[in-house]
Short mmCIF file of C-alpha atoms and ligand atoms in Angstrom, two decimals:
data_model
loop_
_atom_site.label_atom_id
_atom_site.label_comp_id
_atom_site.label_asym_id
_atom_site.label_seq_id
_atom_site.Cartn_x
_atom_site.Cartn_y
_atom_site.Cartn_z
CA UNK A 1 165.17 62.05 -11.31
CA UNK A 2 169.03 60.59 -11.63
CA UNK A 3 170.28 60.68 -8.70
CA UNK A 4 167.48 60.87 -5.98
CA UNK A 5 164.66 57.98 -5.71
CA UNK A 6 161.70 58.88 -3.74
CA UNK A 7 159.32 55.57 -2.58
CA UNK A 8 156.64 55.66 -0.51
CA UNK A 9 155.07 53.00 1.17
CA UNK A 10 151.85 53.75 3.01
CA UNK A 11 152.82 55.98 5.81
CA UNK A 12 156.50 55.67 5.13
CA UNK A 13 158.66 57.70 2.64
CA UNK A 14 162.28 56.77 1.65
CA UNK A 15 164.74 59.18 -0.68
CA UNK A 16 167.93 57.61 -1.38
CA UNK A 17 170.78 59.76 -2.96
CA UNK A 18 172.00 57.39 -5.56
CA UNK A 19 174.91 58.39 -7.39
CA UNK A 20 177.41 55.81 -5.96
CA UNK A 21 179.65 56.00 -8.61
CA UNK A 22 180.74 59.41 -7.27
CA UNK A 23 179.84 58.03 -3.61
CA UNK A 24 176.74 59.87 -3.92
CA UNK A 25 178.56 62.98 -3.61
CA UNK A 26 176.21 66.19 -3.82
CA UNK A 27 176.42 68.27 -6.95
CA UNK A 28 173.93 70.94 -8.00
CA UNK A 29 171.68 68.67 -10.13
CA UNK A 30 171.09 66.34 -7.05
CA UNK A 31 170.57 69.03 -4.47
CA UNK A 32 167.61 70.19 -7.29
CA UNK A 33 166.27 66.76 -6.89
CA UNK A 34 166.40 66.50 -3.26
CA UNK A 35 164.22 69.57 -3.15
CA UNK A 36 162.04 68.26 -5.65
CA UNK A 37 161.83 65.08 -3.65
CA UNK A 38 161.34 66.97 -0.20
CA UNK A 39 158.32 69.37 -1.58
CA UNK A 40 156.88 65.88 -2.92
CA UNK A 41 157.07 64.59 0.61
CA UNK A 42 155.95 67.77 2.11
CA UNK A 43 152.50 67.95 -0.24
CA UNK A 44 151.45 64.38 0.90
CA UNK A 45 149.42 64.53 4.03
CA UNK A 46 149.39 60.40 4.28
CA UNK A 47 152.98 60.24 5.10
CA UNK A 48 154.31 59.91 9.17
CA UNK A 49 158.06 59.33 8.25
CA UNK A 50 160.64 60.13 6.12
CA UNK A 51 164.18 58.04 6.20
CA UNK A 52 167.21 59.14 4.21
CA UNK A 53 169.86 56.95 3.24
CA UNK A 54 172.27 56.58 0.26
CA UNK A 55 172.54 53.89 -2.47
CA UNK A 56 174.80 51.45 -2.84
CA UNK A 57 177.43 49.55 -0.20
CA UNK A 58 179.76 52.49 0.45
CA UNK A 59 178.15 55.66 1.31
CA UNK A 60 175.55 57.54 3.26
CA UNK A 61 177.04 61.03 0.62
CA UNK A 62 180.97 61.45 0.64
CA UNK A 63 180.30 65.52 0.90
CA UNK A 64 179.56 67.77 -1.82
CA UNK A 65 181.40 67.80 -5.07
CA UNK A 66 184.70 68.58 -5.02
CA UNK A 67 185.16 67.93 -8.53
CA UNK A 68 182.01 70.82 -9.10
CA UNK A 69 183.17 73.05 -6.22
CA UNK A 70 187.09 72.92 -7.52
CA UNK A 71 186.84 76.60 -9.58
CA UNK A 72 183.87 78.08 -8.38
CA UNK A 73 184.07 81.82 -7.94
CA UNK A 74 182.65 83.27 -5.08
CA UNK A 75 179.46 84.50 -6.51
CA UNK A 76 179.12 80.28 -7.68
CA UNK A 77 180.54 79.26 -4.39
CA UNK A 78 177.79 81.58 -2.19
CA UNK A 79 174.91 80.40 -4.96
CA UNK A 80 175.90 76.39 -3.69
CA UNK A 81 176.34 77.63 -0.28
CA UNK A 82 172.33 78.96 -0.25
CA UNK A 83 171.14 75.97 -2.17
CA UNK A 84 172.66 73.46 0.25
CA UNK A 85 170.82 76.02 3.03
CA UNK A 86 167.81 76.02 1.43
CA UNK A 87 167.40 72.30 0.70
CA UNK A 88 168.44 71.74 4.06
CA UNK A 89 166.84 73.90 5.74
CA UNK A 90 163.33 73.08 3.82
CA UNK A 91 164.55 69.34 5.08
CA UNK A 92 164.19 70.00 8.71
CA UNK A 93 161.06 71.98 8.26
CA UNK A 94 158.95 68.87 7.26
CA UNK A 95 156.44 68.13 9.57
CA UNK A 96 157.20 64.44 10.29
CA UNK A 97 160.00 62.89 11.58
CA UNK A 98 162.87 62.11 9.86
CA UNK A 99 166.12 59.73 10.29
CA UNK A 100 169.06 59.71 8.84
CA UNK A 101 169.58 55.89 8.06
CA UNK A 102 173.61 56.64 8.08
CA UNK A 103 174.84 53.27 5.89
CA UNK A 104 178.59 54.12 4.74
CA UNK A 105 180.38 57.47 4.78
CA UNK A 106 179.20 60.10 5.89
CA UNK A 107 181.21 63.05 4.87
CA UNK A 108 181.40 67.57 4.89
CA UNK A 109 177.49 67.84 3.01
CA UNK A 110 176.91 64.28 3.49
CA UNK A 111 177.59 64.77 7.48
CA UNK A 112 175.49 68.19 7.07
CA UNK A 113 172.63 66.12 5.65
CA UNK A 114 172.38 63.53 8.45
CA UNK A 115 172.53 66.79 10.72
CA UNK A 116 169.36 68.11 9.07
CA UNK A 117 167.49 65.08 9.85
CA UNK A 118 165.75 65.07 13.19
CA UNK A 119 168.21 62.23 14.45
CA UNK A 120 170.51 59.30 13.45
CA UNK A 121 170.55 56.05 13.16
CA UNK A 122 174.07 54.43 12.00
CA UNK A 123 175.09 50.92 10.61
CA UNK A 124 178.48 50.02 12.16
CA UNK A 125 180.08 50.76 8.98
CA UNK A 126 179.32 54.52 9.18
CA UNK A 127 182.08 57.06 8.80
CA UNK A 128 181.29 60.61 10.20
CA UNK A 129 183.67 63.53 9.35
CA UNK A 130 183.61 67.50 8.48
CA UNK A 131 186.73 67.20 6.34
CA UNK A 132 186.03 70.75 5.02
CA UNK A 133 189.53 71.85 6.55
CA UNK A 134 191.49 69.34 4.44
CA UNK A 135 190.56 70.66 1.00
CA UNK A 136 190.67 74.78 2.85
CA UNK A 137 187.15 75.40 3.16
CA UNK A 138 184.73 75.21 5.73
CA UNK A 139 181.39 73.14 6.40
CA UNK A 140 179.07 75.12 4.27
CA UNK A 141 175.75 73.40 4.56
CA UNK A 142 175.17 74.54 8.20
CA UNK A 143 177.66 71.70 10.11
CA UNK A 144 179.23 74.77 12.08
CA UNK A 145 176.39 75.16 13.39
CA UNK A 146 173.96 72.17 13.72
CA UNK A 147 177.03 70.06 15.14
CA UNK A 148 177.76 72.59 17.80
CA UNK A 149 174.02 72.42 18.89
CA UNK A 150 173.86 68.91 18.90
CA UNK A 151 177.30 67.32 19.95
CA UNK A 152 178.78 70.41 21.83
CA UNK A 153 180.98 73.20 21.11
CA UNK A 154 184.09 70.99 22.13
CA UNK A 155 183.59 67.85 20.10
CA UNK A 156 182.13 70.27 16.85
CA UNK A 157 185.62 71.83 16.86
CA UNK A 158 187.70 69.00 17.24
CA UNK A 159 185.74 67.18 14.38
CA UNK A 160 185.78 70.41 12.50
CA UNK A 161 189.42 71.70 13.32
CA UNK A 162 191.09 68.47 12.78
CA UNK A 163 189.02 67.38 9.87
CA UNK A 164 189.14 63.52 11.29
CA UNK A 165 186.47 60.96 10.66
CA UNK A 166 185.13 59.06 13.62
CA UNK A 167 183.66 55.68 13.73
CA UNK A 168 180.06 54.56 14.35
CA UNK A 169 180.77 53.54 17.95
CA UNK A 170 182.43 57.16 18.70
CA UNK A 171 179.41 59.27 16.86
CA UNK A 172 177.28 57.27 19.26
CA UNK A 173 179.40 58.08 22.67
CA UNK A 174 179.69 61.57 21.36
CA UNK A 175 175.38 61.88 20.62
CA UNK A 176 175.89 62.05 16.87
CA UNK A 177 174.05 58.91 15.94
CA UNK A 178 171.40 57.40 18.29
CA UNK A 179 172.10 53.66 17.08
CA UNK A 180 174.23 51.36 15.65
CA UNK A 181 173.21 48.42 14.28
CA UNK A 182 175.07 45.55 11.84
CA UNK A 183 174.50 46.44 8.33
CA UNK A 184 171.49 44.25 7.16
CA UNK A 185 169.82 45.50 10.20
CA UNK A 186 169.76 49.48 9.30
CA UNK A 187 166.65 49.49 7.39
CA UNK A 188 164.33 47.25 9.39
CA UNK A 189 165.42 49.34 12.77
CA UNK A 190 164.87 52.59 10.86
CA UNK A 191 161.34 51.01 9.41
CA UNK A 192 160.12 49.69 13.16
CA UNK A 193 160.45 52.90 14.44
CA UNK A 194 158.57 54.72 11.51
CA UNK A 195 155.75 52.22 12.14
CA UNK A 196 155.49 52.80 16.06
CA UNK A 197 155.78 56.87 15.04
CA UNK A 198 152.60 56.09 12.41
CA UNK A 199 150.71 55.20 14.93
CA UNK A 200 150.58 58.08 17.31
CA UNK A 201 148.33 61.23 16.68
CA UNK A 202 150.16 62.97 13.74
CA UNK A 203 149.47 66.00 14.50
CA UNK A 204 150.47 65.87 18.17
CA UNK A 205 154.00 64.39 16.61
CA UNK A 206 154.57 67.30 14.46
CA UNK A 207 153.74 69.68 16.87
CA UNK A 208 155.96 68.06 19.48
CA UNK A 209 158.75 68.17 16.32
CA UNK A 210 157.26 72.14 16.21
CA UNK A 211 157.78 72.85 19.36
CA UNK A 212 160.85 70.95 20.37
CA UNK A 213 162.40 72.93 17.26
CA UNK A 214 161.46 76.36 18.26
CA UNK A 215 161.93 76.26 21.78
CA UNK A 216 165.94 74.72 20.87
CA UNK A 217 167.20 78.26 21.04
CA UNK A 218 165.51 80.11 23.36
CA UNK A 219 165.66 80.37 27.46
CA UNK A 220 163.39 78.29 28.84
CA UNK A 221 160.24 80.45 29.56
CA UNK A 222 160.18 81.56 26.63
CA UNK A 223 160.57 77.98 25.07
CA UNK A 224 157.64 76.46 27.98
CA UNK A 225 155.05 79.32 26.09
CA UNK A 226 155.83 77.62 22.63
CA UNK A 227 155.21 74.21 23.96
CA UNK A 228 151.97 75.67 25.78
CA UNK A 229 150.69 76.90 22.46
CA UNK A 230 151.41 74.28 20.97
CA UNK A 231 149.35 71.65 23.55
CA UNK A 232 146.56 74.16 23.73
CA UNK A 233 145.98 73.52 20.13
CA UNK A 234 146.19 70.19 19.86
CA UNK A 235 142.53 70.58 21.89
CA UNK A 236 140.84 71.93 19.12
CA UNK A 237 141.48 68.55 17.40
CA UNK A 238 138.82 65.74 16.04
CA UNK A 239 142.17 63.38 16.84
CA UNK A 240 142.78 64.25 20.87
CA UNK A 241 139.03 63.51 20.81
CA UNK A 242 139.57 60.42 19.74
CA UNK A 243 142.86 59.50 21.51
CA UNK A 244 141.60 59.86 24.63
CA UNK A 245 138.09 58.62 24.18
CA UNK A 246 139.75 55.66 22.46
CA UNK A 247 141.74 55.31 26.02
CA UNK A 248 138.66 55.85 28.46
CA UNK A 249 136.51 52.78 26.19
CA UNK A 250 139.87 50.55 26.27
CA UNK A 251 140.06 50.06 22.51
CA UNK A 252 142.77 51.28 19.72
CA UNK A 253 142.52 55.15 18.50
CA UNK A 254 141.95 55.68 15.15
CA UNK A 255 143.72 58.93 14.20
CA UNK A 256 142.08 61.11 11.16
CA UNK A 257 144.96 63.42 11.17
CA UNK A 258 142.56 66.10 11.91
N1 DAK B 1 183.05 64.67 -4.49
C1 DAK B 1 183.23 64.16 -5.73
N2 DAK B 1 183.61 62.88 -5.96
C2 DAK B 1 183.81 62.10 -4.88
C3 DAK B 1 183.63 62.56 -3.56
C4 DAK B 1 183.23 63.92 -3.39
N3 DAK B 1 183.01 64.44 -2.17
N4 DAK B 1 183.93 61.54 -2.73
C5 DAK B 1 184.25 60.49 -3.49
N5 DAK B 1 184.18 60.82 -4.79
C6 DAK B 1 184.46 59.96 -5.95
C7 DAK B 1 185.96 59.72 -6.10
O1 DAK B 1 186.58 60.80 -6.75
C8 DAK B 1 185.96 58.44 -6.91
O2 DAK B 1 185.70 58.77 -8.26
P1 DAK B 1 186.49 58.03 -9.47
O3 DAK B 1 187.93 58.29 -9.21
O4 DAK B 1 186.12 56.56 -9.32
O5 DAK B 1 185.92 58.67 -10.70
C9 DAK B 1 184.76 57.69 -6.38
O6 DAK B 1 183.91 58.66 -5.73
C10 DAK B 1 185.12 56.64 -5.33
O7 DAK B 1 185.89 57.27 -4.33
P2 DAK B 1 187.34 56.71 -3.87
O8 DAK B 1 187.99 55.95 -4.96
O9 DAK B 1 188.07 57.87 -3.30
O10 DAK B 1 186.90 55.70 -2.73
P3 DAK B 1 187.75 55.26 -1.44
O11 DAK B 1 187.00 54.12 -0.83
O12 DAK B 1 189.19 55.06 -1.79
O13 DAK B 1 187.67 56.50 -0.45
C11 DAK B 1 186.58 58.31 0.71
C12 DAK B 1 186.46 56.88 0.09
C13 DAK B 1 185.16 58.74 1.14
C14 DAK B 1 187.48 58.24 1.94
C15 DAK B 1 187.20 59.26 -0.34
O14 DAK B 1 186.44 59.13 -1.54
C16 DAK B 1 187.17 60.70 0.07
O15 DAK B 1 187.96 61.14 0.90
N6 DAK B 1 186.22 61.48 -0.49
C17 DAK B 1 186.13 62.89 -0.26
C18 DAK B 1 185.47 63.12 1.08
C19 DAK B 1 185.39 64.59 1.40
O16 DAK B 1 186.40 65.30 1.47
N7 DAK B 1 184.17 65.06 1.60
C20 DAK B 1 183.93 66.42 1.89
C21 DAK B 1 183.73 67.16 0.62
S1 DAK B 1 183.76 68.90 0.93
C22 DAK B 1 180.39 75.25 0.76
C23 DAK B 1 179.38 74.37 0.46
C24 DAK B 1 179.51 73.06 0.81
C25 DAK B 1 180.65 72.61 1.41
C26 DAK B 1 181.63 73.50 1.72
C27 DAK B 1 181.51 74.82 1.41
N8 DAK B 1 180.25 76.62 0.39
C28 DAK B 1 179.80 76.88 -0.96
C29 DAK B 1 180.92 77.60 1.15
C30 DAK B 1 180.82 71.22 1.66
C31 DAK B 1 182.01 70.69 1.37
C32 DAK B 1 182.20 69.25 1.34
O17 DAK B 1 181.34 68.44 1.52
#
């Protein structure tokens, strides 16, 4: 791959978009190699956490291309449109948790990408914006929509509408990013979290992840019967055995992920 490195590290998985030259700006070849990297993530049952961050000292991704998206026809335009969706939407999907590690700007499908992630972590040089408006398009990698769910109607359109970035310490007040920590500093807090997540049960974390994502969008009854499901099953598992038998005999659990 080019633009997208995939490591993993025992339980821990990193992709960093890595085309800094163009701020790591999203073009067709490096959404292909984002989904390539995701599906490798996906297929490898060892892994608790995924991070994604961008390469080099300016950006998280500066949006999608502008210099690819500046004459596409519709039909090309609706074809990038369903990529970005698909990528995306196969990003949220994983099973195990996944943070944004949000180092520089974040910006239209670079925003959209930190969005996907299941939350955000921010270095206080982070830039957030859906500039979309500027260049007479909208946010076309789902923005309308996963901003409104997560900061509000209110703040999605003024971000949206007015096409402003915000600062790390405003995308924090506002719920967008969860943390913000000095540069140097992004990683580590990103990696001490992933360890304390690898050692829960994993399959009680991606259920929780399951069920938490389901129930988002539905009235709360209905939502309660996901998340009863979901605990029900976790009962049929060598791993709740072994998490609560490990509690009753005072000594560590030792998860199978089974
Ligand atoms: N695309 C392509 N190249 C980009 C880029 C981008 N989004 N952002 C930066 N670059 C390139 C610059 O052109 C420059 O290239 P060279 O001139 O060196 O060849 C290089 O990265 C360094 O950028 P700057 O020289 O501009 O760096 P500065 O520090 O001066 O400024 C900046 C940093 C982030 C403020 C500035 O680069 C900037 O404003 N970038 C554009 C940010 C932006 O507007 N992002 C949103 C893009 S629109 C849709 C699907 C998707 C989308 C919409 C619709 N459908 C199909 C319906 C999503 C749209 C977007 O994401």
């Amino acid at each position: 791959m080019d633009f997208v490195k995939l490591e993993m590290d025992g339980a821990l998985a990193t992709i960093t978009i890595d085309r800094p030259k163009a701020l790591n700006a999203l073009n067709r070849q490096v959404l292909s190699e984002l989904s390539d990297a995701i599906g490798q993530v996906a297929a490898n049952r060892s892994l608790r956490t995924l991070i994604v961050t961008g390469g080099g000292e300016k950006a998280f991704v500066a949006g999608a291309d502008i210099a690819e998206m500046a004459n596409f026809s519709n039909a090309e335009a609706l074809a990038f449109c369903e990529q970005g969706h698909r990528v995306l939407d196969s990003l949220e999907a994983l099973p195990i948790p996944v943070i944004a590690a949000v180092n520089g700007f974040a910006l239209g499908g670079g925003c959209e990408l930190a969005l996907a992630c299941d939350f955000i972590y921010a270095s206080e040089k982070a830039k957030f914006g859906l500039p979309e408006v500027t260049l007479a398009v909208i946010p076309g990698f789902g923005g309308t929509q996963r901003l409104t769910r997560i900061v509000g109607r209110a703040r999605a359109k003024e971000m949206i509408f007015s096409g402003d970035m915000i600062d790390a310490a405003k995308a924090r007040e506002i719920g967008l990013a969860l943390e913000v920590v000095p540069p140097a500093e992004l990683i580590e807090k990103c990696k001490k979290l992933a360890a304390n997540i690898a050692k829960r049960g994993p399959l009680a974390v991606a259920q929780a992840k399951r069920v938490i994502d389901a129930g988002a969008d539905l009235k709360l009854g209905d939502a309660n019967a996901i998340e009863r499901d979901g605990f029900m099953k976790l009962f049929a598992t060598a791993d709740q055995k072994e998490g609560m038998a490990a509690f009753l005999a005072k000594r560590p659990a030792e998860f199978k992920n089974a």
